[in-house]
Amino acid sequence: DAGVIQSPRHEVTEMGQEVTLRCKPISGHDYLFWYRQTMMRGLELLIYFNNNVPIDDSGMPEDRFSAKMPNASFSTLKIQPSEPRDSAVYFCASSLPGTRTDTQYFGPGTRLTVL
Amino acid sequence: GNSVTQMEGPVTLSEEAFLTINCTYTATGYPSLFWYVQYPGEGLQLLLKATKADDKGSNKGFEATYRKETTSFHLEKGSVQVSDSAVYFCALYHNQGGKLIFGQGTELSVKP
């Protein structure tokens, strides 16, 4: 079975540009999580979905960030407009149904650099 | 609220040394506790877990015991290898909101 798939693996963009990060969860998983990791702030949960519905978006830093999950096999995290302080590694994770979301399976991450 | 505190890194050890990474938590009730590991350039992966007091989780030579009385879940390994070099995250799950609470991570570097 393929793991969680994220694209792109690396993204370099200029301040003010729109950035879209993509995630394909493991088939059959019904929870999907978006995290951001930086040296300064560590690992932060941005938002998570259950059965394609956003459950908690309290970690989304501001209105420039938005996330969608149009179906069970795809999610996007969009930043518009991007700023240098958004530079980080963004992880997507998914988890099995019925396991109280404990065992999360992480993707390899997208390293975003905003110049 | 719920929180997890880990010892600060980086931790540098020689190969075959004994490892302890401290983790304490704050939570009401009985959370489940986890250790995740992040190897360089990769995402996090579950290392071990314990779901109730006095449970011991173990995997790949690593162990951690859920201590309710001291609210701790310290990670130990008797003899580390260079390949254990990674960042280790302690985490808790409490059945409120359905999400994991992670500690700040502890970087381990093992020298040959």
Short mmCIF file of C-alpha atoms in Angstrom, two decimals:
data_model
loop_
_atom_site.label_atom_id
_atom_site.label_comp_id
_atom_site.label_asym_id
_atom_site.label_seq_id
_atom_site.Cartn_x
_atom_site.Cartn_y
_atom_site.Cartn_z
CA ASP A 1 0.00 0.00 0.00
CA ALA A 2 1.22 3.46 -0.82
CA GLY A 3 1.60 5.78 2.12
CA VAL A 4 0.41 9.35 2.36
CA ILE A 5 1.42 11.18 -0.80
CA GLN A 6 2.25 14.87 -0.84
CA SER A 7 3.14 17.15 -3.71
CA PRO A 8 5.20 19.01 -4.48
CA ARG A 9 8.10 17.90 -2.25
CA HIS A 10 9.76 21.28 -2.59
CA GLU A 11 8.28 24.63 -3.50
CA VAL A 12 10.08 27.93 -3.89
CA THR A 13 7.99 30.98 -4.56
CA GLU A 14 8.06 34.72 -4.19
CA MET A 15 6.20 36.75 -1.62
CA GLY A 16 2.66 37.51 -2.71
CA GLN A 17 2.24 34.43 -4.88
CA GLU A 18 -0.41 31.79 -4.33
CA VAL A 19 0.83 28.40 -3.15
CA THR A 20 -1.16 25.15 -3.24
CA LEU A 21 -0.01 22.04 -1.42
CA ARG A 22 -1.61 18.69 -2.16
CA CYS A 23 -2.20 15.53 -0.19
CA LYS A 24 -3.54 12.08 -0.95
CA PRO A 25 -4.30 10.13 2.24
CA ILE A 26 -4.02 6.39 2.64
CA SER A 27 -7.04 4.69 1.11
CA GLY A 28 -9.69 3.92 3.72
CA HIS A 29 -8.48 6.49 6.24
CA ASP A 30 -11.17 8.92 7.24
CA TYR A 31 -9.16 11.47 9.25
CA LEU A 32 -6.78 13.88 7.54
CA PHE A 33 -4.49 16.35 9.29
CA TRP A 34 -2.37 19.27 8.08
CA TYR A 35 0.68 20.26 10.16
CA ARG A 36 3.38 22.90 9.84
CA GLN A 37 6.90 22.42 11.21
CA THR A 38 9.45 25.18 11.83
CA MET A 39 12.52 25.44 14.00
CA MET A 40 11.00 28.26 16.00
CA ARG A 41 7.52 26.87 16.62
CA GLY A 42 8.01 23.14 16.28
CA LEU A 43 5.15 21.01 14.97
CA GLU A 44 1.78 22.77 14.78
CA LEU A 45 -1.58 21.30 13.84
CA LEU A 46 -3.26 23.61 11.35
CA ILE A 47 -6.54 21.84 10.57
CA TYR A 48 -8.04 18.39 10.42
CA PHE A 49 -10.91 16.70 8.63
CA ASN A 50 -13.14 13.75 9.39
CA ASN A 51 -15.02 12.22 6.46
CA ASN A 52 -14.06 15.24 4.36
CA VAL A 53 -15.56 17.71 6.83
CA PRO A 54 -13.30 20.22 8.65
CA ILE A 55 -13.49 19.50 12.39
CA ASP A 56 -11.02 21.94 13.91
CA ASP A 57 -9.31 24.78 12.06
CA SER A 58 -8.23 26.71 15.13
CA GLY A 59 -4.59 26.25 14.19
CA MET A 60 -4.89 27.99 10.84
CA PRO A 61 -2.76 31.08 11.34
CA GLU A 62 -4.85 33.60 9.43
CA ASP A 63 -7.21 34.15 6.55
CA ARG A 64 -4.43 33.74 4.03
CA PHE A 65 -4.56 30.00 4.74
CA SER A 66 -7.39 27.78 3.53
CA ALA A 67 -7.83 24.02 3.27
CA LYS A 68 -10.28 21.85 1.42
CA MET A 69 -11.07 18.19 1.11
CA PRO A 70 -13.37 17.73 -1.88
CA ASN A 71 -13.33 13.93 -1.61
CA ALA A 72 -11.89 11.12 0.49
CA SER A 73 -8.71 10.84 -1.55
CA PHE A 74 -7.58 14.43 -1.93
CA SER A 75 -6.95 17.55 0.11
CA THR A 76 -5.33 20.91 -0.55
CA LEU A 77 -3.78 23.58 1.63
CA LYS A 78 -3.64 26.97 -0.02
CA ILE A 79 -1.76 30.10 1.00
CA GLN A 80 -2.72 33.33 -0.72
CA PRO A 81 -0.83 35.61 -0.65
CA SER A 82 2.28 33.88 0.64
CA GLU A 83 4.77 35.61 2.96
CA PRO A 84 8.37 34.77 3.93
CA ARG A 85 7.21 33.76 7.44
CA ASP A 86 5.19 30.95 5.85
CA SER A 87 8.43 29.17 4.98
CA ALA A 88 8.25 25.78 6.70
CA VAL A 89 7.77 22.08 6.10
CA TYR A 90 4.09 21.20 5.73
CA PHE A 91 3.00 17.68 6.58
CA CYS A 92 -0.19 15.86 5.80
CA ALA A 93 -1.20 12.85 7.90
CA SER A 94 -4.09 10.43 7.87
CA SER A 95 -5.43 7.89 10.34
CA LEU A 96 -7.51 4.76 10.45
CA PRO A 97 -11.19 4.80 11.32
CA GLY A 98 -12.08 3.57 14.77
CA THR A 99 -8.66 4.11 16.33
CA ARG A 100 -9.42 7.40 18.06
CA THR A 101 -7.05 9.11 15.62
CA ASP A 102 -4.02 7.95 17.57
CA THR A 103 -1.88 6.21 14.95
CA GLN A 104 -1.37 8.92 12.39
CA TYR A 105 0.54 8.15 9.20
CA PHE A 106 2.57 11.09 7.95
CA GLY A 107 3.53 12.00 4.43
CA PRO A 108 7.09 13.03 3.52
CA GLY A 109 6.23 16.72 3.71
CA THR A 110 6.44 19.73 1.41
CA ARG A 111 9.30 22.11 2.06
CA LEU A 112 8.04 25.60 1.24
CA THR A 113 10.38 28.54 0.80
CA VAL A 114 8.88 31.98 0.28
CA LEU A 115 11.42 34.55 -0.87
CA GLY B 1 -5.41 22.30 29.03
CA ASN B 2 -3.58 19.25 27.75
CA SER B 3 0.13 19.62 27.12
CA VAL B 4 3.35 17.65 26.68
CA THR B 5 6.83 18.71 27.79
CA GLN B 6 10.02 17.01 26.60
CA MET B 7 13.60 17.44 27.61
CA GLU B 8 15.44 19.87 25.41
CA GLY B 9 17.93 18.70 22.86
CA PRO B 10 20.07 18.15 21.10
CA VAL B 11 21.20 14.99 22.85
CA THR B 12 24.53 13.62 21.65
CA LEU B 13 25.59 10.09 22.55
CA SER B 14 28.22 7.61 21.53
CA GLU B 15 27.16 4.35 19.91
CA GLU B 16 26.04 1.70 22.43
CA ALA B 17 25.31 4.30 25.11
CA PHE B 18 22.11 4.24 27.17
CA LEU B 19 19.40 6.65 26.12
CA THR B 20 16.74 8.40 28.15
CA ILE B 21 14.52 11.15 26.77
CA ASN B 22 12.20 12.59 29.39
CA CYS B 23 8.56 13.35 28.69
CA THR B 24 5.91 14.61 31.09
CA TYR B 25 2.33 15.48 30.37
CA THR B 26 -0.60 17.45 31.73
CA ALA B 27 -4.07 16.10 31.11
CA THR B 28 -7.25 15.26 32.93
CA GLY B 29 -8.38 11.68 33.00
CA TYR B 30 -6.47 8.96 31.19
CA PRO B 31 -4.91 9.96 27.89
CA SER B 32 -3.11 7.60 25.55
CA LEU B 33 0.61 8.33 25.16
CA PHE B 34 2.90 7.96 22.16
CA TRP B 35 6.41 8.35 20.90
CA TYR B 36 6.89 9.30 17.27
CA VAL B 37 10.24 9.43 15.47
CA GLN B 38 11.26 11.65 12.56
CA TYR B 39 14.31 10.59 10.56
CA PRO B 40 16.09 13.26 8.52
CA GLY B 41 14.07 14.41 5.55
CA GLU B 42 11.05 12.28 6.42
CA GLY B 43 7.67 12.59 8.09
CA LEU B 44 6.93 11.37 11.58
CA GLN B 45 6.22 7.71 12.21
CA LEU B 46 4.82 5.97 15.24
CA LEU B 47 7.51 4.34 17.38
CA LEU B 48 5.48 3.02 20.32
CA LYS B 49 2.43 3.74 22.40
CA ALA B 50 0.67 2.97 25.70
CA THR B 51 -3.01 3.40 26.33
CA LYS B 52 -3.34 2.99 30.11
CA ALA B 53 -1.39 3.44 33.31
CA ASP B 54 1.53 1.03 33.86
CA ASP B 55 1.44 -0.13 30.24
CA LYS B 56 4.84 -0.46 28.59
CA GLY B 57 5.18 0.30 24.91
CA SER B 58 8.14 -1.15 23.05
CA ASN B 59 9.53 -1.28 19.54
CA LYS B 60 12.98 -1.57 17.90
CA GLY B 61 14.65 -1.80 21.32
CA PHE B 62 12.97 1.35 22.60
CA GLU B 63 10.69 1.25 25.64
CA ALA B 64 8.48 3.66 27.55
CA THR B 65 6.25 3.06 30.57
CA TYR B 66 3.06 5.03 31.24
CA ARG B 67 3.48 6.39 34.80
CA LYS B 68 0.27 7.94 36.02
CA GLU B 69 1.69 8.89 39.43
CA THR B 70 4.46 11.00 37.90
CA THR B 71 2.58 11.88 34.68
CA SER B 72 5.56 10.70 32.68
CA PHE B 73 6.35 8.58 29.63
CA HIS B 74 10.15 8.56 29.36
CA LEU B 75 11.72 6.93 26.32
CA GLU B 76 14.65 4.55 26.91
CA LYS B 77 16.97 2.37 24.89
CA GLY B 78 19.76 0.28 26.30
CA SER B 79 22.23 0.62 23.42
CA VAL B 80 21.78 3.24 20.74
CA GLN B 81 23.03 2.96 17.18
CA VAL B 82 24.04 5.61 14.67
CA SER B 83 20.85 4.78 12.78
CA ASP B 84 18.79 5.97 15.77
CA SER B 85 19.81 9.56 15.05
CA ALA B 86 16.52 11.38 14.58
CA VAL B 87 14.06 13.73 16.28
CA TYR B 88 11.78 12.08 18.84
CA PHE B 89 8.33 13.45 19.69
CA CYS B 90 6.25 12.59 22.71
CA ALA B 91 2.50 12.98 22.21
CA LEU B 92 -0.80 12.41 23.93
CA TYR B 93 -4.29 11.71 22.69
CA HIS B 94 -7.20 12.68 24.85
CA ASN B 95 -10.72 12.01 23.74
CA GLN B 96 -11.50 15.68 23.39
CA GLY B 97 -11.35 17.08 19.91
CA GLY B 98 -9.79 14.04 18.32
CA LYS B 99 -6.26 15.31 17.87
CA LEU B 100 -2.78 14.51 19.08
CA ILE B 101 -0.89 16.96 21.30
CA PHE B 102 2.83 16.85 20.49
CA GLY B 103 5.82 17.90 22.54
CA GLN B 104 8.45 20.11 20.99
CA GLY B 105 10.67 17.23 19.90
CA THR B 106 14.14 16.13 21.05
CA GLU B 107 16.93 15.75 18.55
CA LEU B 108 19.19 12.75 19.11
CA SER B 109 22.60 12.46 17.47
CA VAL B 110 24.54 9.21 17.87
CA LYS B 111 28.25 9.27 17.02
CA PRO B 112 30.21 6.16 16.00
#
